[in-house]
PDB file of C-alpha atoms in Angstrom:
ATOM      1  CA  MET A 199       0.022   0.039   0.089  1.00  0.00           C
ATOM      2  CA  GLN A 200       1.012   3.603  -0.605  1.00  0.00           C
ATOM      3  CA  PRO A 201       2.212   5.570   2.431  1.00  0.00           C
ATOM      4  CA  ASN A 202      -0.523   7.716   3.767  1.00  0.00           C
ATOM      5  CA  LYS A 203      -0.055   9.561   6.974  1.00  0.00           C
ATOM      6  CA  THR A 204      -3.582  10.563   7.232  1.00  0.00           C
ATOM      7  CA  VAL A 205      -4.987   7.059   6.958  1.00  0.00           C
ATOM      8  CA  GLU A 206      -2.340   5.727   9.206  1.00  0.00           C
ATOM      9  CA  ASN A 207      -3.314   8.161  12.059  1.00  0.00           C
ATOM     10  CA  ALA A 208      -7.043   7.582  11.414  1.00  0.00           C
ATOM     11  CA  LEU A 209      -6.729   3.727  11.793  1.00  0.00           C
ATOM     12  CA  ALA A 210      -4.394   4.114  14.704  1.00  0.00           C
ATOM     13  CA  THR A 211      -6.776   6.558  16.438  1.00  0.00           C
ATOM     14  CA  VAL A 212      -9.630   4.003  16.250  1.00  0.00           C
ATOM     15  CA  GLY A 213      -7.251   1.269  17.489  1.00  0.00           C
ATOM     16  CA  GLY A 214      -5.953   3.621  20.257  1.00  0.00           C
ATOM     17  CA  ILE A 215      -9.562   4.433  21.404  1.00  0.00           C
ATOM     18  CA  LEU A 216     -10.401   0.655  21.517  1.00  0.00           C
ATOM     19  CA  TRP A 217      -7.334  -0.146  23.450  1.00  0.00           C
ATOM     20  CA  THR A 218      -7.747   2.786  25.767  1.00  0.00           C
ATOM     21  CA  VAL A 219     -11.219   1.641  26.868  1.00  0.00           C
ATOM     22  CA  GLN A 220     -10.551  -2.065  26.490  1.00  0.00           C
ATOM     23  CA  ALA A 221      -9.688  -2.734  30.181  1.00  0.00           C
ATOM     24  CA  PHE A 222     -12.523  -0.625  31.606  1.00  0.00           C
ATOM     25  CA  PRO A 223     -15.069  -3.558  31.314  1.00  0.00           C
ATOM     26  CA  GLN A 224     -12.569  -5.694  33.203  1.00  0.00           C
ATOM     27  CA  ILE A 225     -11.971  -3.165  35.982  1.00  0.00           C
ATOM     28  CA  TYR A 226     -15.693  -2.578  36.299  1.00  0.00           C
ATOM     29  CA  LYS A 227     -16.465  -6.250  36.502  1.00  0.00           C
ATOM     30  CA  SER A 228     -13.884  -6.846  39.134  1.00  0.00           C
ATOM     31  CA  PHE A 229     -15.180  -3.905  41.176  1.00  0.00           C
ATOM     32  CA  ARG A 230     -18.806  -4.817  40.743  1.00  0.00           C
ATOM     33  CA  THR A 231     -18.324  -8.470  41.798  1.00  0.00           C
ATOM     34  CA  LYS A 232     -15.598  -7.708  44.279  1.00  0.00           C
ATOM     35  CA  SER A 233     -13.635 -10.586  42.971  1.00  0.00           C
ATOM     36  CA  THR A 234     -10.798 -11.360  40.411  1.00  0.00           C
ATOM     37  CA  LYS A 235     -11.200 -14.968  40.585  1.00  0.00           C
ATOM     38  CA  GLY A 236      -9.918 -16.428  37.307  1.00  0.00           C
ATOM     39  CA  VAL A 237      -7.953 -13.261  36.479  1.00  0.00           C
ATOM     40  CA  SER A 238      -4.218 -13.657  36.675  1.00  0.00           C
ATOM     41  CA  ALA A 239      -2.583 -10.947  38.577  1.00  0.00           C
ATOM     42  CA  HIS A 240       0.723 -11.872  36.867  1.00  0.00           C
ATOM     43  CA  LEU A 241      -1.067 -11.291  33.472  1.00  0.00           C
ATOM     44  CA  MET A 242      -1.907  -7.706  34.508  1.00  0.00           C
ATOM     45  CA  LEU A 243       1.579  -6.957  35.966  1.00  0.00           C
ATOM     46  CA  ILE A 244       3.477  -8.415  32.964  1.00  0.00           C
ATOM     47  CA  TRP A 245       1.117  -6.605  30.465  1.00  0.00           C
ATOM     48  CA  ALA A 246       1.820  -3.391  32.332  1.00  0.00           C
ATOM     49  CA  LEU A 247       5.577  -4.166  31.890  1.00  0.00           C
ATOM     50  CA  SER A 248       4.986  -4.906  28.292  1.00  0.00           C
ATOM     51  CA  ALA A 249       3.336  -1.444  27.983  1.00  0.00           C
ATOM     52  CA  LEU A 250       6.257   0.077  29.541  1.00  0.00           C
ATOM     53  CA  PHE A 251       8.671  -1.222  26.938  1.00  0.00           C
ATOM     54  CA  PHE A 252       6.256  -0.208  24.224  1.00  0.00           C
ATOM     55  CA  MET A 253       5.784   3.313  25.656  1.00  0.00           C
ATOM     56  CA  VAL A 254       9.444   3.850  25.173  1.00  0.00           C
ATOM     57  CA  TYR A 255       9.360   2.350  21.712  1.00  0.00           C
ATOM     58  CA  THR A 256       6.442   4.480  20.477  1.00  0.00           C
ATOM     59  CA  ILE A 257       8.113   7.641  21.635  1.00  0.00           C
ATOM     60  CA  THR A 258      11.602   6.980  20.335  1.00  0.00           C
ATOM     61  CA  ARG A 259      10.502   5.497  16.939  1.00  0.00           C
ATOM     62  CA  PRO A 260       8.133   7.545  16.736  1.00  0.00           C
ATOM     63  CA  LEU A 261       4.853   5.978  16.045  1.00  0.00           C
ATOM     64  CA  SER A 262       1.459   7.886  15.590  1.00  0.00           C
ATOM     65  CA  VAL A 263       0.277  10.023  18.447  1.00  0.00           C
ATOM     66  CA  PRO A 264      -2.662   8.013  19.239  1.00  0.00           C
ATOM     67  CA  SER A 265      -0.473   4.988  19.637  1.00  0.00           C
ATOM     68  CA  ILE A 266       1.665   6.845  22.197  1.00  0.00           C
ATOM     69  CA  ILE A 267      -1.291   8.124  24.156  1.00  0.00           C
ATOM     70  CA  GLN A 268      -3.028   4.737  24.068  1.00  0.00           C
ATOM     71  CA  VAL A 269      -0.076   2.670  25.386  1.00  0.00           C
ATOM     72  CA  HIS A 270       0.456   5.086  28.288  1.00  0.00           C
ATOM     73  CA  PHE A 271      -3.138   4.748  29.079  1.00  0.00           C
ATOM     74  CA  SER A 272      -3.053   1.021  28.921  1.00  0.00           C
ATOM     75  CA  PHE A 273      -0.171   0.910  31.387  1.00  0.00           C
ATOM     76  CA  VAL A 274      -2.287   2.794  33.910  1.00  0.00           C
ATOM     77  CA  VAL A 275      -5.262   0.450  33.340  1.00  0.00           C
ATOM     78  CA  PHE A 276      -3.153  -2.687  33.648  1.00  0.00           C
ATOM     79  CA  THR A 277      -1.626  -1.527  36.779  1.00  0.00           C
ATOM     80  CA  THR A 278      -5.136  -0.667  38.142  1.00  0.00           C
ATOM     81  CA  SER A 279      -6.184  -4.185  37.382  1.00  0.00           C
ATOM     82  CA  TRP A 280      -3.139  -5.520  39.160  1.00  0.00           C
ATOM     83  CA  VAL A 281      -3.822  -3.550  42.209  1.00  0.00           C
ATOM     84  CA  GLN A 282      -7.475  -5.007  42.189  1.00  0.00           C
ATOM     85  CA  CYS A 283      -6.033  -8.474  42.090  1.00  0.00           C
ATOM     86  CA  LEU A 284      -3.782  -7.651  45.043  1.00  0.00           C
ATOM     87  CA  HIS A 285      -6.811  -6.568  47.098  1.00  0.00           C
ATOM     88  CA  TYR A 286      -9.542  -9.018  46.000  1.00  0.00           C
ATOM     89  CA  THR A 287      -7.513 -12.149  45.272  1.00  0.00           C
ATOM     90  CA  TYR A 288      -4.492 -11.921  47.778  1.00  0.00           C
ATOM     91  CA  GLY A 289      -6.323 -10.062  50.509  1.00  0.00           C
ATOM     92  CA  TYR A 290      -4.186  -6.968  50.624  1.00  0.00           C
ATOM     93  CA  SER A 291      -5.809  -3.929  52.273  1.00  0.00           C
ATOM     94  CA  ILE A 292      -6.635  -1.175  49.935  1.00  0.00           C
ATOM     95  CA  LYS A 293      -3.899   1.084  51.436  1.00  0.00           C
ATOM     96  CA  LYS A 294      -1.231  -1.656  50.980  1.00  0.00           C
ATOM     97  CA  ALA A 295      -2.354  -2.478  47.493  1.00  0.00           C
ATOM     98  CA  LEU A 296      -2.449   1.125  46.379  1.00  0.00           C
ATOM     99  CA  SER A 297       1.057   1.617  47.845  1.00  0.00           C
ATOM    100  CA  TYR A 298       2.431  -1.267  45.735  1.00  0.00           C
ATOM    101  CA  GLY A 299       0.744   0.196  42.695  1.00  0.00           C
ATOM    102  CA  GLY A 300       2.260   3.658  43.606  1.00  0.00           C
ATOM    103  CA  VAL A 301       5.682   2.440  44.011  1.00  0.00           C
ATOM    104  CA  TRP A 302       5.533   0.224  40.833  1.00  0.00           C
ATOM    105  CA  THR A 303       4.367   3.359  38.804  1.00  0.00           C
ATOM    106  CA  LEU A 304       7.187   5.469  40.118  1.00  0.00           C
ATOM    107  CA  VAL A 305       9.803   2.999  39.185  1.00  0.00           C
ATOM    108  CA  CYS A 306       8.348   2.534  35.775  1.00  0.00           C
ATOM    109  CA  ILE A 307       8.268   6.347  35.170  1.00  0.00           C
ATOM    110  CA  GLY A 308      11.964   6.516  36.059  1.00  0.00           C
ATOM    111  CA  PHE A 309      12.792   3.561  33.765  1.00  0.00           C
ATOM    112  CA  GLU A 310      10.844   5.211  30.861  1.00  0.00           C
ATOM    113  CA  VAL A 311      12.578   8.656  31.157  1.00  0.00           C
ATOM    114  CA  GLY A 312      15.972   7.188  31.464  1.00  0.00           C
ATOM    115  CA  SER A 313      15.347   4.701  28.457  1.00  0.00           C
ATOM    116  CA  ILE A 314      14.077   7.350  26.177  1.00  0.00           C
ATOM    117  CA  PHE A 315      17.081   9.669  26.681  1.00  0.00           C
ATOM    118  CA  GLY A 316      19.475   6.663  26.344  1.00  0.00           C
ATOM    119  CA  LEU A 317      17.809   5.543  23.082  1.00  0.00           C
ATOM    120  CA  TRP A 318      17.781   9.098  21.666  1.00  0.00           C
ATOM    121  CA  ALA A 319      21.605   9.159  22.423  1.00  0.00           C
ATOM    122  CA  ALA A 320      22.022   5.902  20.665  1.00  0.00           C
ATOM    123  CA  GLN A 321      20.195   7.229  17.628  1.00  0.00           C
ATOM    124  CA  LYS A 322      22.427  10.219  17.305  1.00  0.00           C
ATOM    125  CA  HIS A 323      25.340   7.726  17.011  1.00  0.00           C
ATOM    126  CA  GLY A 324      23.387   5.815  14.364  1.00  0.00           C
ATOM    127  CA  THR A 325      22.451   2.848  16.430  1.00  0.00           C
ATOM    128  CA  GLU A 326      18.981   1.582  16.080  1.00  0.00           C
ATOM    129  CA  ILE A 327      19.379  -1.918  17.563  1.00  0.00           C
ATOM    130  CA  PRO A 328      18.494  -0.955  21.230  1.00  0.00           C
ATOM    131  CA  MET A 329      15.316   0.634  20.124  1.00  0.00           C
ATOM    132  CA  SER A 330      14.337  -2.488  18.272  1.00  0.00           C
ATOM    133  CA  VAL A 331      15.224  -4.523  21.374  1.00  0.00           C
ATOM    134  CA  TYR A 332      12.644  -2.564  23.287  1.00  0.00           C
ATOM    135  CA  GLY A 333       9.991  -3.299  20.557  1.00  0.00           C
ATOM    136  CA  TYR A 334      10.726  -7.029  20.703  1.00  0.00           C
ATOM    137  CA  MET A 335      10.846  -7.004  24.579  1.00  0.00           C
ATOM    138  CA  SER A 336       7.320  -5.588  24.559  1.00  0.00           C
ATOM    139  CA  SER A 337       6.254  -8.455  22.294  1.00  0.00           C
ATOM    140  CA  VAL A 338       7.909 -11.151  24.424  1.00  0.00           C
ATOM    141  CA  ALA A 339       6.401  -9.779  27.602  1.00  0.00           C
ATOM    142  CA  SER A 340       2.869  -9.556  25.992  1.00  0.00           C
ATOM    143  CA  VAL A 341       3.126 -13.239  25.063  1.00  0.00           C
ATOM    144  CA  ILE A 342       4.609 -14.419  28.379  1.00  0.00           C
ATOM    145  CA  GLY A 343       1.966 -12.402  30.212  1.00  0.00           C
ATOM    146  CA  LEU A 344      -0.793 -14.654  28.695  1.00  0.00           C
ATOM    147  CA  LEU A 345       0.899 -17.768  29.902  1.00  0.00           C
ATOM    148  CA  PRO A 346      -0.244 -17.307  33.681  1.00  0.00           C
ATOM    149  CA  GLN A 347      -3.773 -16.659  32.406  1.00  0.00           C
ATOM    150  CA  TYR A 348      -3.701 -19.761  30.248  1.00  0.00           C
ATOM    151  CA  TYR A 349      -2.565 -21.548  33.590  1.00  0.00           C
ATOM    152  CA  GLU A 350      -5.579 -20.149  35.370  1.00  0.00           C
ATOM    153  CA  ILE A 351      -7.890 -21.469  32.688  1.00  0.00           C
ATOM    154  CA  TYR A 352      -6.192 -24.870  32.875  1.00  0.00           C
ATOM    155  CA  ARG A 353      -6.584 -24.905  36.801  1.00  0.00           C
ATOM    156  CA  LEU A 354     -10.141 -23.810  36.779  1.00  0.00           C
ATOM    157  CA  ARG A 355     -10.998 -25.861  33.604  1.00  0.00           C
ATOM    158  CA  GLU A 356     -12.920 -22.788  32.281  1.00  0.00           C
ATOM    159  CA  VAL A 357     -12.479 -19.208  31.364  1.00  0.00           C
ATOM    160  CA  LEU A 358     -13.598 -17.362  34.406  1.00  0.00           C
ATOM    161  CA  GLY A 359     -13.365 -13.773  35.648  1.00  0.00           C
ATOM    162  CA  LEU A 360     -12.268 -12.194  32.232  1.00  0.00           C
ATOM    163  CA  SER A 361     -14.571  -9.773  30.762  1.00  0.00           C
ATOM    164  CA  TYR A 362     -15.608 -10.805  27.186  1.00  0.00           C
ATOM    165  CA  SER A 363     -15.966  -7.007  26.316  1.00  0.00           C
ATOM    166  CA  PHE A 364     -12.285  -6.635  27.297  1.00  0.00           C
ATOM    167  CA  ILE A 365     -11.278  -9.664  25.011  1.00  0.00           C
ATOM    168  CA  PHE A 366     -13.139  -8.479  22.013  1.00  0.00           C
ATOM    169  CA  THR A 367     -12.054  -4.873  22.248  1.00  0.00           C
ATOM    170  CA  ASP A 368      -8.604  -5.949  22.573  1.00  0.00           C
ATOM    171  CA  ILE A 369      -8.816  -8.126  19.294  1.00  0.00           C
ATOM    172  CA  VAL A 370     -10.557  -5.355  17.276  1.00  0.00           C
ATOM    173  CA  GLY A 371      -8.072  -2.670  18.491  1.00  0.00           C
ATOM    174  CA  ALA A 372      -5.270  -4.858  17.468  1.00  0.00           C
ATOM    175  CA  LEU A 373      -6.734  -5.269  13.947  1.00  0.00           C
ATOM    176  CA  PHE A 374      -6.929  -1.469  13.398  1.00  0.00           C
ATOM    177  CA  TYR A 375      -3.326  -1.046  14.564  1.00  0.00           C
ATOM    178  CA  ILE A 376      -2.243  -3.789  12.051  1.00  0.00           C
ATOM    179  CA  LEU A 377      -3.963  -1.980   9.288  1.00  0.00           C
ATOM    180  CA  SER A 378      -2.419   1.348  10.161  1.00  0.00           C
ATOM    181  CA  LEU A 379       1.081  -0.170   9.878  1.00  0.00           C
ATOM    182  CA  PHE A 380       0.530  -0.790   6.218  1.00  0.00           C
ATOM    183  CA  PHE A 381       0.221   2.876   5.437  1.00  0.00           C
ATOM    184  CA  ARG A 382       3.616   3.761   6.859  1.00  0.00           C
ATOM    185  CA  PRO A 383       6.669   4.426   4.590  1.00  0.00           C
ATOM    186  CA  THR A 384       8.179   1.128   6.007  1.00  0.00           C
ATOM    187  CA  LEU A 385       6.522  -1.734   7.767  1.00  0.00           C
ATOM    188  CA  ASP A 386       7.283  -1.718  11.449  1.00  0.00           C
ATOM    189  CA  TYR A 387       7.855  -5.489  12.152  1.00  0.00           C
ATOM    190  CA  SER A 388       8.255  -4.969  15.987  1.00  0.00           C
ATOM    191  CA  ALA A 389       5.003  -3.288  16.242  1.00  0.00           C
ATOM    192  CA  MET A 390       3.390  -5.971  13.884  1.00  0.00           C
ATOM    193  CA  VAL A 391       4.621  -8.747  16.106  1.00  0.00           C
ATOM    194  CA  ILE A 392       3.124  -7.346  19.320  1.00  0.00           C
ATOM    195  CA  TYR A 393      -0.179  -6.576  17.556  1.00  0.00           C
ATOM    196  CA  VAL A 394      -0.522  -9.929  15.844  1.00  0.00           C
ATOM    197  CA  LEU A 395       0.573 -11.984  18.920  1.00  0.00           C
ATOM    198  CA  THR A 396      -1.901  -9.988  21.208  1.00  0.00           C
ATOM    199  CA  ALA A 397      -4.889 -10.592  18.893  1.00  0.00           C
ATOM    200  CA  GLY A 398      -4.007 -14.179  18.224  1.00  0.00           C
ATOM    201  CA  MET A 399      -3.583 -15.161  22.023  1.00  0.00           C
ATOM    202  CA  MET A 400      -6.922 -13.453  22.834  1.00  0.00           C
ATOM    203  CA  VAL A 401      -8.614 -15.482  20.092  1.00  0.00           C
ATOM    204  CA  ILE A 402      -7.234 -18.630  21.685  1.00  0.00           C
ATOM    205  CA  ILE A 403      -8.913 -17.635  24.916  1.00  0.00           C
ATOM    206  CA  ILE A 404     -12.301 -17.217  23.113  1.00  0.00           C
ATOM    207  CA  ILE A 405     -11.866 -20.656  21.646  1.00  0.00           C
ATOM    208  CA  LEU A 406     -11.057 -22.030  25.003  1.00  0.00           C
ATOM    209  CA  ALA A 407     -14.122 -20.448  26.437  1.00  0.00           C
ATOM    210  CA  LEU A 408     -16.411 -21.949  23.801  1.00  0.00           C
ATOM    211  CA  ILE A 409     -14.958 -25.342  24.490  1.00  0.00           C
ATOM    212  CA  LEU A 410     -14.528 -25.366  28.338  1.00  0.00           C
ATOM    213  CA  ASN A 411     -17.352 -23.211  29.604  1.00  0.00           C
ATOM    214  CA  PRO A 412     -20.198 -25.409  28.471  1.00  0.00           C
ATOM    215  CA  ARG A 413     -18.467 -28.316  29.988  1.00  0.00           C
ATOM    216  CA  ALA A 414     -17.930 -26.511  33.363  1.00  0.00           C
ATOM    217  CA  ALA A 415     -21.685 -25.480  33.387  1.00  0.00           C
ATOM    218  CA  LYS A 416     -22.714 -29.207  32.728  1.00  0.00           C
ATOM    219  CA  ARG A 417     -20.379 -30.390  35.415  1.00  0.00           C
ATOM    220  CA  ARG A 418     -21.766 -27.907  37.992  1.00  0.00           C
ATOM    221  CA  ARG A 419     -25.434 -28.787  36.938  1.00  0.00           C
ATOM    222  CA  LEU A 420     -24.644 -32.557  37.376  1.00  0.00           C
ATOM    223  CA  GLU A 421     -22.940 -31.896  40.882  1.00  0.00           C
ATOM    224  CA  GLY A 422     -25.968 -29.827  41.887  1.00  0.00           C
ATOM    225  CA  ASP A 423     -28.358 -32.558  40.894  1.00  0.00           C
ATOM    226  CA  GLN A 424     -26.325 -35.116  42.914  1.00  0.00           C
ATOM    227  CA  THR A 425     -26.346 -32.851  45.884  1.00  0.00           C
ATOM    228  CA  THR A 426     -30.201 -32.447  45.603  1.00  0.00           C
ATOM    229  CA  ILE A 427     -30.636 -36.239  45.397  1.00  0.00           C
ATOM    230  CA  GLU A 428     -28.420 -36.808  48.491  1.00  0.00           C
ATOM    231  CA  THR A 429     -30.234 -33.977  50.443  1.00  0.00           C
ATOM    232  CA  THR A 430     -33.665 -35.369  49.540  1.00  0.00           C
ATOM    233  CA  THR A 431     -32.984 -39.102  50.218  1.00  0.00           C
ATOM    234  CA  SER A 432     -30.819 -38.693  53.253  1.00  0.00           C
ATOM    235  CA  PRO A 433     -33.744 -38.269  55.805  1.00  0.00           C
ATOM    236  CA  GLU A 434     -35.748 -41.076  54.370  1.00  0.00           C
ATOM    237  CA  THR A 435     -32.735 -43.443  54.335  1.00  0.00           C
ATOM    238  CA  LYS A 436     -32.093 -42.589  58.084  1.00  0.00           C
ATOM    239  CA  LYS A 437     -35.608 -43.136  58.982  1.00  0.00           C
ATOM    240  CA  GLY A 438     -35.684 -46.531  57.120  1.00  0.00           C
ATOM    241  CA  ALA A 439     -32.534 -47.533  58.991  1.00  0.00           C
ATOM    242  CA  GLY A 440     -34.168 -46.587  62.293  1.00  0.00           C
ATOM    243  CA  MET A 441     -37.217 -48.646  61.555  1.00  0.00           C
ATOM    244  CA  ASP A 442     -35.125 -51.582  60.617  1.00  0.00           C
ATOM    245  CA  HIS A 443     -33.186 -51.371  63.913  1.00  0.00           C
ATOM    246  CA  ILE A 444     -36.474 -51.279  65.867  1.00  0.00           C
ATOM    247  CA  ALA A 445     -37.772 -54.149  63.916  1.00  0.00           C
ATOM    248  CA  ALA A 446     -34.646 -56.148  64.490  1.00  0.00           C
ATOM    249  CA  ALA A 447     -34.795 -55.369  68.151  1.00  0.00           C
ATOM    250  CA  SER A 448     -38.394 -56.439  68.386  1.00  0.00           C
ATOM    251  CA  SER A 449     -37.799 -59.742  66.558  1.00  0.00           C
ATOM    252  CA  GLU A 450     -34.830 -60.495  68.965  1.00  0.00           C
ATOM    253  CA  LYS A 451     -37.033 -59.909  72.021  1.00  0.00           C
ATOM    254  CA  ILE A 452     -39.811 -62.264  70.730  1.00  0.00           C
ATOM    255  CA  GLU A 453     -37.246 -64.977  70.089  1.00  0.00           C
ATOM    256  CA  VAL A 454     -35.938 -64.585  73.742  1.00  0.00           C
ATOM    257  CA  HIS A 455     -39.496 -65.095  75.042  1.00  0.00           C
ATOM    258  CA  LEU A 456     -39.949 -68.084  72.819  1.00  0.00           C
ATOM    259  CA  ASP A 457     -36.956 -70.026  73.830  1.00  0.00           C
ATOM    260  CA  GLY A 458     -37.500 -69.243  77.494  1.00  0.00           C
ATOM    261  CA  SER A 459     -34.134 -67.422  77.921  1.00  0.00           C
ATOM    262  CA  ASP A 460     -35.868 -64.217  79.155  1.00  0.00           C
ATOM    263  CA  THR A 461     -35.834 -63.648  82.859  1.00  0.00           C
ATOM    264  CA  ASP A 462     -39.674 -63.385  83.028  1.00  0.00           C
ATOM    265  CA  SER A 463     -40.571 -67.123  83.283  1.00  0.00           C
ATOM    266  CA  GLU A 464     -44.089 -68.398  82.667  1.00  0.00           C
ATOM    267  CA  PRO A 465     -46.372 -68.999  85.798  1.00  0.00           C
ATOM    268  CA  GLY A 466     -45.911 -72.566  87.276  1.00  0.00           C
ATOM    269  CA  SER A 467     -42.575 -73.119  85.587  1.00  0.00           C
ATOM    270  CA  GLY A 468     -40.744 -72.961  88.901  1.00  0.00           C
ATOM    271  CA  PRO A 469     -38.023 -70.501  89.947  1.00  0.00           C
ATOM    272  CA  SER A 470     -35.716 -69.426  87.363  1.00  0.00           C
ATOM    273  CA  THR A 471     -31.952 -69.383  87.565  1.00  0.00           C
ATOM    274  CA  PRO A 472     -29.658 -66.454  87.068  1.00  0.00           C
ATOM    275  CA  THR A 473     -28.588 -68.127  83.668  1.00  0.00           C
ATOM    276  CA  GLY A 474     -32.269 -68.213  82.553  1.00  0.00           C
ATOM    277  CA  MET A 475     -32.232 -71.967  82.299  1.00  0.00           C
ATOM    278  CA  GLU A 476     -35.014 -74.125  83.677  1.00  0.00           C
ATOM    279  CA  ALA A 477     -34.708 -74.769  87.377  1.00  0.00           C
ATOM    280  CA  HIS A 478     -33.890 -78.243  88.817  1.00  0.00           C
ATOM    281  CA  HIS A 479     -36.085 -79.031  91.972  1.00  0.00           C
ATOM    282  CA  ASP A 480     -33.857 -81.740  93.342  1.00  0.00           C
ATOM    283  CA  VAL A 481     -31.227 -79.214  94.281  1.00  0.00           C
ATOM    284  CA  PRO A 482     -31.599 -77.722  97.783  1.00  0.00           C
ATOM    285  CA  ILE A 483     -33.261 -74.320  97.667  1.00  0.00           C
ATOM    286  CA  LEU A 484     -33.232 -71.861 100.593  1.00  0.00           C
ATOM    287  CA  GLY A 485     -31.705 -74.397 103.001  1.00  0.00           C
ATOM    288  CA  TYR A 486     -34.393 -77.144 102.935  1.00  0.00           C
ATOM    289  CA  SER A 487     -34.448 -80.533 101.131  1.00  0.00           C
ATOM    290  CA  GLY A 488     -36.805 -81.450  98.333  1.00  0.00           C
ATOM    291  CA  ASN A 489     -38.893 -83.828 100.738  1.00  0.00           C
ATOM    292  CA  GLU A 490     -39.798 -80.874 102.932  1.00  0.00           C
ATOM    293  CA  THR A 491     -42.221 -78.263 102.324  1.00  0.00           C
ATOM    294  CA  PRO A 492     -41.547 -74.730 103.309  1.00  0.00           C
ATOM    295  CA  HIS A 493     -44.748 -74.635 105.651  1.00  0.00           C
ATOM    296  CA  GLU A 494     -44.403 -78.034 107.351  1.00  0.00           C
ATOM    297  CA  GLU A 495     -42.439 -77.059 110.576  1.00  0.00           C
ATOM    298  CA  PRO A 496     -44.914 -74.278 111.464  1.00  0.00           C
ATOM    299  CA  VAL A 497     -48.002 -76.494 111.204  1.00  0.00           C
ATOM    300  CA  MET A 498     -46.523 -79.148 113.696  1.00  0.00           C
ATOM    301  CA  ASP A 499     -45.775 -76.423 116.262  1.00  0.00           C
ATOM    302  CA  HIS A 500     -49.363 -75.233 115.996  1.00  0.00           C
ATOM    303  CA  ILE A 501     -50.757 -78.746 116.721  1.00  0.00           C
ATOM    304  CA  ALA A 502     -48.480 -79.212 119.809  1.00  0.00           C
ATOM    305  CA  GLU A 503     -49.762 -75.938 121.202  1.00  0.00           C
ATOM    306  CA  ALA A 504     -53.296 -76.868 120.716  1.00  0.00           C
ATOM    307  CA  ALA A 505     -52.883 -80.281 122.555  1.00  0.00           C
ATOM    308  CA  LYS A 506     -51.351 -78.451 125.591  1.00  0.00           C
ATOM    309  CA  LYS A 507     -54.415 -76.361 125.867  1.00  0.00           C
ATOM    310  CA  VAL A 508     -56.813 -79.315 125.847  1.00  0.00           C
TER     311      VAL A 508
END
């Protein structure tokens, strides 16, 4: 394509606007739900680092003004999302999380200013390699930053926590940036690499969401049904088990009565023994023999007293 500065700036402006607002849905979602579960804090920190390298690159190259403004704004947004992860995921207090974010921002500002003046000095001596290194470092950091997010997806077995508005806006913004590069006098391969990789890896996340999220929803539905079944049947099972226990105890008691092993003997069966076995009357009981009756001695005494009176 023929170089056209106006078209380049127009396309880059659209891409810059999209990438400027891309993380707002993510920040808003995390704030609204008070949770960053499924969002990798390492992703946000490494992408902020990637933006830092690209901030230096866009100024020293220089790229279009919208690209310069956008990448600085992206740094702020990714740092903000990282602070949210510190607070919601890792339990840092708001004050502590903001302190970490502030220190990180100050260090990055110092790094950017020093790098810009250093690269400008290298340019004056005809050295362009350090500038290209910054561009490729931004690309490498952008790719590495998504690896922790892929691990979160693998661990949770679904795409959770990420805002789909954030993902789609990121992809469309990258496409506009890619188109703007074709209207430059020379194609900037470092910028092309970072835009293509960012869009491609975001597309992979969408594909993973289409595959894994329906499976995760089905898995939760089955687990919920199983929990409902256990909750419903558990009281009946316990009641049935109690009735079986009572029936078994009643049956055992009836069997004891039938075989005479219970301590309550039938009338006329004679005294029972401690073992519950049938008594033997030829064994002396209470100190008298089997030929005597318990009332024999008192009757004879009564007859003798009556004869004396006569």
